């Protein structure tokens, strides 16, 4: 079975819904910033053609049934301020991986945490996911701190796991189990 489609996930200040072509202008503002893409596997977007190529890659991933790309919409002004990717869905093992990006103008306002809490809750409760994973460059201090803040366990380091922008880099592997989440946040 493919990853079940998500229509919308709501949190107090945010709504997360599937990406649409109409989001690309807001997403270019976010991913056109080298400070945002520094630790991401793709180069800084130069224009809408990069945005369209990215959207096409996301469509291919979701058509394979293993991923869904969501955008993070701020309810107050309906602005798209970031993205959350659910990917590498493995039905048999009931696990998936998360990727996330928030535009620089909105950092340190609790948006990534709020978005991920809502997505994780949805994954454990509605999608029967058992384990959520993330891989993070050790130099990405914000992302490593965010995952620890959310209760992810640091499970190890994969050395020179990826090559991006011509450079090989290690990744910290993080995992969060549904049982741990419910222990911390009350039973489901
Ligand atoms: C990582 C990222 C998503 C965090 O988004 P954010 O909305 O600023 O994060 P939040 O405000 O929700 O922060 C939640 C917690 O994460 C940690 N954190 C976030 N940014 C941090 C930073 N720059 N330094 C240290 N800790 C940080 C803190 O524990 C923070 O809680 P606190 O503010 O109460 O101390 C954002 O920096 C980003 O988009 N970076 C570029 C893209 C990227 O690297 N994505 C991850 C790829 S693995």
PDB file of C-alpha atoms in Angstrom, residues 31-169:
ATOM      1  CA  UNK A  31      14.824  27.966  -1.074  1.00  0.00           C
ATOM      2  CA  UNK A  32      16.417  30.865  -2.956  1.00  0.00           C
ATOM      3  CA  UNK A  33      18.287  31.680   0.253  1.00  0.00           C
ATOM      4  CA  UNK A  34      21.731  30.043   0.638  1.00  0.00           C
ATOM      5  CA  UNK A  35      21.408  30.145   4.446  1.00  0.00           C
ATOM      6  CA  UNK A  36      18.371  27.848   4.132  1.00  0.00           C
ATOM      7  CA  UNK A  37      19.842  25.436   1.567  1.00  0.00           C
ATOM      8  CA  UNK A  38      23.291  25.232   3.177  1.00  0.00           C
ATOM      9  CA  UNK A  39      22.644  21.726   4.542  1.00  0.00           C
ATOM     10  CA  UNK A  40      20.021  20.596   2.032  1.00  0.00           C
ATOM     11  CA  UNK A  41      20.838  18.141  -0.765  1.00  0.00           C
ATOM     12  CA  UNK A  42      19.829  20.582  -3.518  1.00  0.00           C
ATOM     13  CA  UNK A  43      21.453  23.811  -4.641  1.00  0.00           C
ATOM     14  CA  UNK A  44      19.951  27.201  -3.862  1.00  0.00           C
ATOM     15  CA  UNK A  45      17.103  27.879  -6.279  1.00  0.00           C
ATOM     16  CA  UNK A  46      17.938  30.560  -8.817  1.00  0.00           C
ATOM     17  CA  UNK A  47      14.448  30.978 -10.237  1.00  0.00           C
ATOM     18  CA  UNK A  48      11.060  29.432 -10.904  1.00  0.00           C
ATOM     19  CA  UNK A  49      12.530  26.813 -13.257  1.00  0.00           C
ATOM     20  CA  UNK A  50      14.477  25.334 -10.296  1.00  0.00           C
ATOM     21  CA  UNK A  51      11.260  25.420  -8.280  1.00  0.00           C
ATOM     22  CA  UNK A  52       9.351  23.630 -11.054  1.00  0.00           C
ATOM     23  CA  UNK A  53      12.083  20.953 -11.374  1.00  0.00           C
ATOM     24  CA  UNK A  54      11.893  20.363  -7.606  1.00  0.00           C
ATOM     25  CA  UNK A  55       8.089  20.061  -7.781  1.00  0.00           C
ATOM     26  CA  UNK A  56       8.433  17.502 -10.558  1.00  0.00           C
ATOM     27  CA  UNK A  57      10.849  15.448  -8.393  1.00  0.00           C
ATOM     28  CA  UNK A  58       8.323  15.602  -5.538  1.00  0.00           C
ATOM     29  CA  UNK A  59       5.554  14.404  -7.850  1.00  0.00           C
ATOM     30  CA  UNK A  60       7.694  11.434  -8.924  1.00  0.00           C
ATOM     31  CA  UNK A  61       8.354  10.541  -5.277  1.00  0.00           C
ATOM     32  CA  UNK A  62       4.681  10.692  -4.318  1.00  0.00           C
ATOM     33  CA  UNK A  63       3.640   8.756  -7.432  1.00  0.00           C
ATOM     34  CA  UNK A  64       5.924   5.947  -6.213  1.00  0.00           C
ATOM     35  CA  UNK A  65       3.817   5.860  -3.030  1.00  0.00           C
ATOM     36  CA  UNK A  66       6.758   6.414  -0.695  1.00  0.00           C
ATOM     37  CA  UNK A  67       6.555  10.135  -0.047  1.00  0.00           C
ATOM     38  CA  UNK A  68       4.377  13.172   0.370  1.00  0.00           C
ATOM     39  CA  UNK A  69       5.539  16.779   0.235  1.00  0.00           C
ATOM     40  CA  UNK A  70       3.584  19.131   2.462  1.00  0.00           C
ATOM     41  CA  UNK A  71       3.800  22.894   2.739  1.00  0.00           C
ATOM     42  CA  UNK A  72       3.575  24.710   6.062  1.00  0.00           C
ATOM     43  CA  UNK A  73       0.970  27.466   5.856  1.00  0.00           C
ATOM     44  CA  UNK A  74       0.732  30.109   8.569  1.00  0.00           C
ATOM     45  CA  UNK A  75      -2.970  30.403   9.366  1.00  0.00           C
ATOM     46  CA  UNK A  76      -2.829  34.077  10.313  1.00  0.00           C
ATOM     47  CA  UNK A  77      -1.949  35.292   6.780  1.00  0.00           C
ATOM     48  CA  UNK A  78      -2.046  32.041   4.719  1.00  0.00           C
ATOM     49  CA  UNK A  79       1.613  32.481   3.838  1.00  0.00           C
ATOM     50  CA  UNK A  80       3.639  29.396   2.943  1.00  0.00           C
ATOM     51  CA  UNK A  81       6.553  29.570   5.380  1.00  0.00           C
ATOM     52  CA  UNK A  82       8.107  26.127   4.929  1.00  0.00           C
ATOM     53  CA  UNK A  83       7.868  22.504   3.915  1.00  0.00           C
ATOM     54  CA  UNK A  84       7.731  19.096   5.560  1.00  0.00           C
ATOM     55  CA  UNK A  85       8.543  15.989   3.542  1.00  0.00           C
ATOM     56  CA  UNK A  86       7.422  12.528   4.619  1.00  0.00           C
ATOM     57  CA  UNK A  87       9.535  10.065   2.648  1.00  0.00           C
ATOM     58  CA  UNK A  88      11.173   6.634   2.533  1.00  0.00           C
ATOM     59  CA  UNK A  89       7.860   5.165   3.741  1.00  0.00           C
ATOM     60  CA  UNK A  90       8.256   1.445   4.443  1.00  0.00           C
ATOM     61  CA  UNK A  91       4.883  -0.138   4.970  1.00  0.00           C
ATOM     62  CA  UNK A  92       6.072  -3.489   6.362  1.00  0.00           C
ATOM     63  CA  UNK A  93       8.264  -1.864   8.971  1.00  0.00           C
ATOM     64  CA  UNK A  94       5.793   0.996   9.523  1.00  0.00           C
ATOM     65  CA  UNK A  95       8.460   3.654   9.373  1.00  0.00           C
ATOM     66  CA  UNK A  96       9.135   6.854   7.491  1.00  0.00           C
ATOM     67  CA  UNK A  97      11.667   9.667   7.388  1.00  0.00           C
ATOM     68  CA  UNK A  98      11.104  13.394   7.797  1.00  0.00           C
ATOM     69  CA  UNK A  99      12.686  16.376   6.047  1.00  0.00           C
ATOM     70  CA  UNK A 100      11.780  19.978   6.912  1.00  0.00           C
ATOM     71  CA  UNK A 101      12.566  23.534   5.956  1.00  0.00           C
ATOM     72  CA  UNK A 102      11.397  26.878   7.361  1.00  0.00           C
ATOM     73  CA  UNK A 103      12.090  30.214   5.629  1.00  0.00           C
ATOM     74  CA  UNK A 104      14.836  32.239   7.321  1.00  0.00           C
ATOM     75  CA  UNK A 105      12.514  35.157   8.135  1.00  0.00           C
ATOM     76  CA  UNK A 106      10.542  32.781  10.362  1.00  0.00           C
ATOM     77  CA  UNK A 107      13.295  30.940  12.240  1.00  0.00           C
ATOM     78  CA  UNK A 108      13.234  30.613  16.036  1.00  0.00           C
ATOM     79  CA  UNK A 109       9.520  31.300  16.356  1.00  0.00           C
ATOM     80  CA  UNK A 110       8.605  27.706  17.150  1.00  0.00           C
ATOM     81  CA  UNK A 111       7.156  26.945  13.703  1.00  0.00           C
ATOM     82  CA  UNK A 112       9.321  23.894  12.897  1.00  0.00           C
ATOM     83  CA  UNK A 113       8.599  22.392  16.287  1.00  0.00           C
ATOM     84  CA  UNK A 114       4.863  23.017  15.996  1.00  0.00           C
ATOM     85  CA  UNK A 115       4.745  21.608  12.445  1.00  0.00           C
ATOM     86  CA  UNK A 116       6.743  18.497  13.327  1.00  0.00           C
ATOM     87  CA  UNK A 117       4.766  17.771  16.495  1.00  0.00           C
ATOM     88  CA  UNK A 118       1.590  17.818  14.380  1.00  0.00           C
ATOM     89  CA  UNK A 119       3.081  15.636  11.616  1.00  0.00           C
ATOM     90  CA  UNK A 120       4.576  13.138  14.062  1.00  0.00           C
ATOM     91  CA  UNK A 121       1.306  12.922  15.966  1.00  0.00           C
ATOM     92  CA  UNK A 122      -0.536  12.315  12.674  1.00  0.00           C
ATOM     93  CA  UNK A 123       1.987   9.680  11.567  1.00  0.00           C
ATOM     94  CA  UNK A 124       1.735   7.713  14.811  1.00  0.00           C
ATOM     95  CA  UNK A 125      -2.002   8.103  15.309  1.00  0.00           C
ATOM     96  CA  UNK A 126      -3.493   8.124  11.803  1.00  0.00           C
ATOM     97  CA  UNK A 127      -0.905   6.323   9.663  1.00  0.00           C
ATOM     98  CA  UNK A 128       0.045   3.655  12.247  1.00  0.00           C
ATOM     99  CA  UNK A 129       3.710   4.529  11.859  1.00  0.00           C
ATOM    100  CA  UNK A 130       5.912   2.873  14.477  1.00  0.00           C
ATOM    101  CA  UNK A 131       9.198   4.691  13.908  1.00  0.00           C
ATOM    102  CA  UNK A 132      10.090   8.116  12.503  1.00  0.00           C
ATOM    103  CA  UNK A 133      13.638   8.758  11.340  1.00  0.00           C
ATOM    104  CA  UNK A 134      15.781  11.724  10.341  1.00  0.00           C
ATOM    105  CA  UNK A 135      19.308  12.124   9.000  1.00  0.00           C
ATOM    106  CA  UNK A 136      21.120  15.377   9.726  1.00  0.00           C
ATOM    107  CA  UNK A 137      24.508  16.805   8.875  1.00  0.00           C
ATOM    108  CA  UNK A 138      26.350  17.139  12.236  1.00  0.00           C
ATOM    109  CA  UNK A 139      27.189  20.760  11.347  1.00  0.00           C
ATOM    110  CA  UNK A 140      23.510  21.652  11.105  1.00  0.00           C
ATOM    111  CA  UNK A 141      23.215  22.819  14.701  1.00  0.00           C
ATOM    112  CA  UNK A 142      19.617  24.048  14.429  1.00  0.00           C
ATOM    113  CA  UNK A 143      18.278  20.796  12.993  1.00  0.00           C
ATOM    114  CA  UNK A 144      20.168  18.578  15.449  1.00  0.00           C
ATOM    115  CA  UNK A 145      18.903  20.686  18.366  1.00  0.00           C
ATOM    116  CA  UNK A 146      15.357  20.622  17.013  1.00  0.00           C
ATOM    117  CA  UNK A 147      15.265  16.815  16.839  1.00  0.00           C
ATOM    118  CA  UNK A 148      16.675  16.410  20.335  1.00  0.00           C
ATOM    119  CA  UNK A 149      14.154  18.979  21.560  1.00  0.00           C
ATOM    120  CA  UNK A 150      11.390  16.827  20.030  1.00  0.00           C
ATOM    121  CA  UNK A 151      12.631  13.726  21.851  1.00  0.00           C
ATOM    122  CA  UNK A 152      14.409  11.944  18.996  1.00  0.00           C
ATOM    123  CA  UNK A 153      17.237   9.641  20.093  1.00  0.00           C
ATOM    124  CA  UNK A 154      20.622  10.053  18.457  1.00  0.00           C
ATOM    125  CA  UNK A 155      21.336   6.526  17.238  1.00  0.00           C
ATOM    126  CA  UNK A 156      24.661   6.896  15.470  1.00  0.00           C
ATOM    127  CA  UNK A 157      26.692   8.447  12.713  1.00  0.00           C
ATOM    128  CA  UNK A 158      26.878   7.242   9.134  1.00  0.00           C
ATOM    129  CA  UNK A 159      30.227   8.371   7.786  1.00  0.00           C
ATOM    130  CA  UNK A 160      30.382  10.076   4.390  1.00  0.00           C
ATOM    131  CA  UNK A 161      26.840   8.906   3.760  1.00  0.00           C
ATOM    132  CA  UNK A 162      25.955  11.481   1.086  1.00  0.00           C
ATOM    133  CA  UNK A 163      27.603  13.665  -1.498  1.00  0.00           C
ATOM    134  CA  UNK A 164      25.901  17.007  -2.064  1.00  0.00           C
ATOM    135  CA  UNK A 165      27.263  20.064  -3.838  1.00  0.00           C
ATOM    136  CA  UNK A 166      30.427  18.070  -4.533  1.00  0.00           C
ATOM    137  CA  UNK A 167      31.192  17.371  -0.859  1.00  0.00           C
ATOM    138  CA  UNK A 168      30.844  14.072   1.018  1.00  0.00           C
ATOM    139  CA  UNK A 169      29.361  14.452   4.477  1.00  0.00           C
TER     140      UNK A 169
END
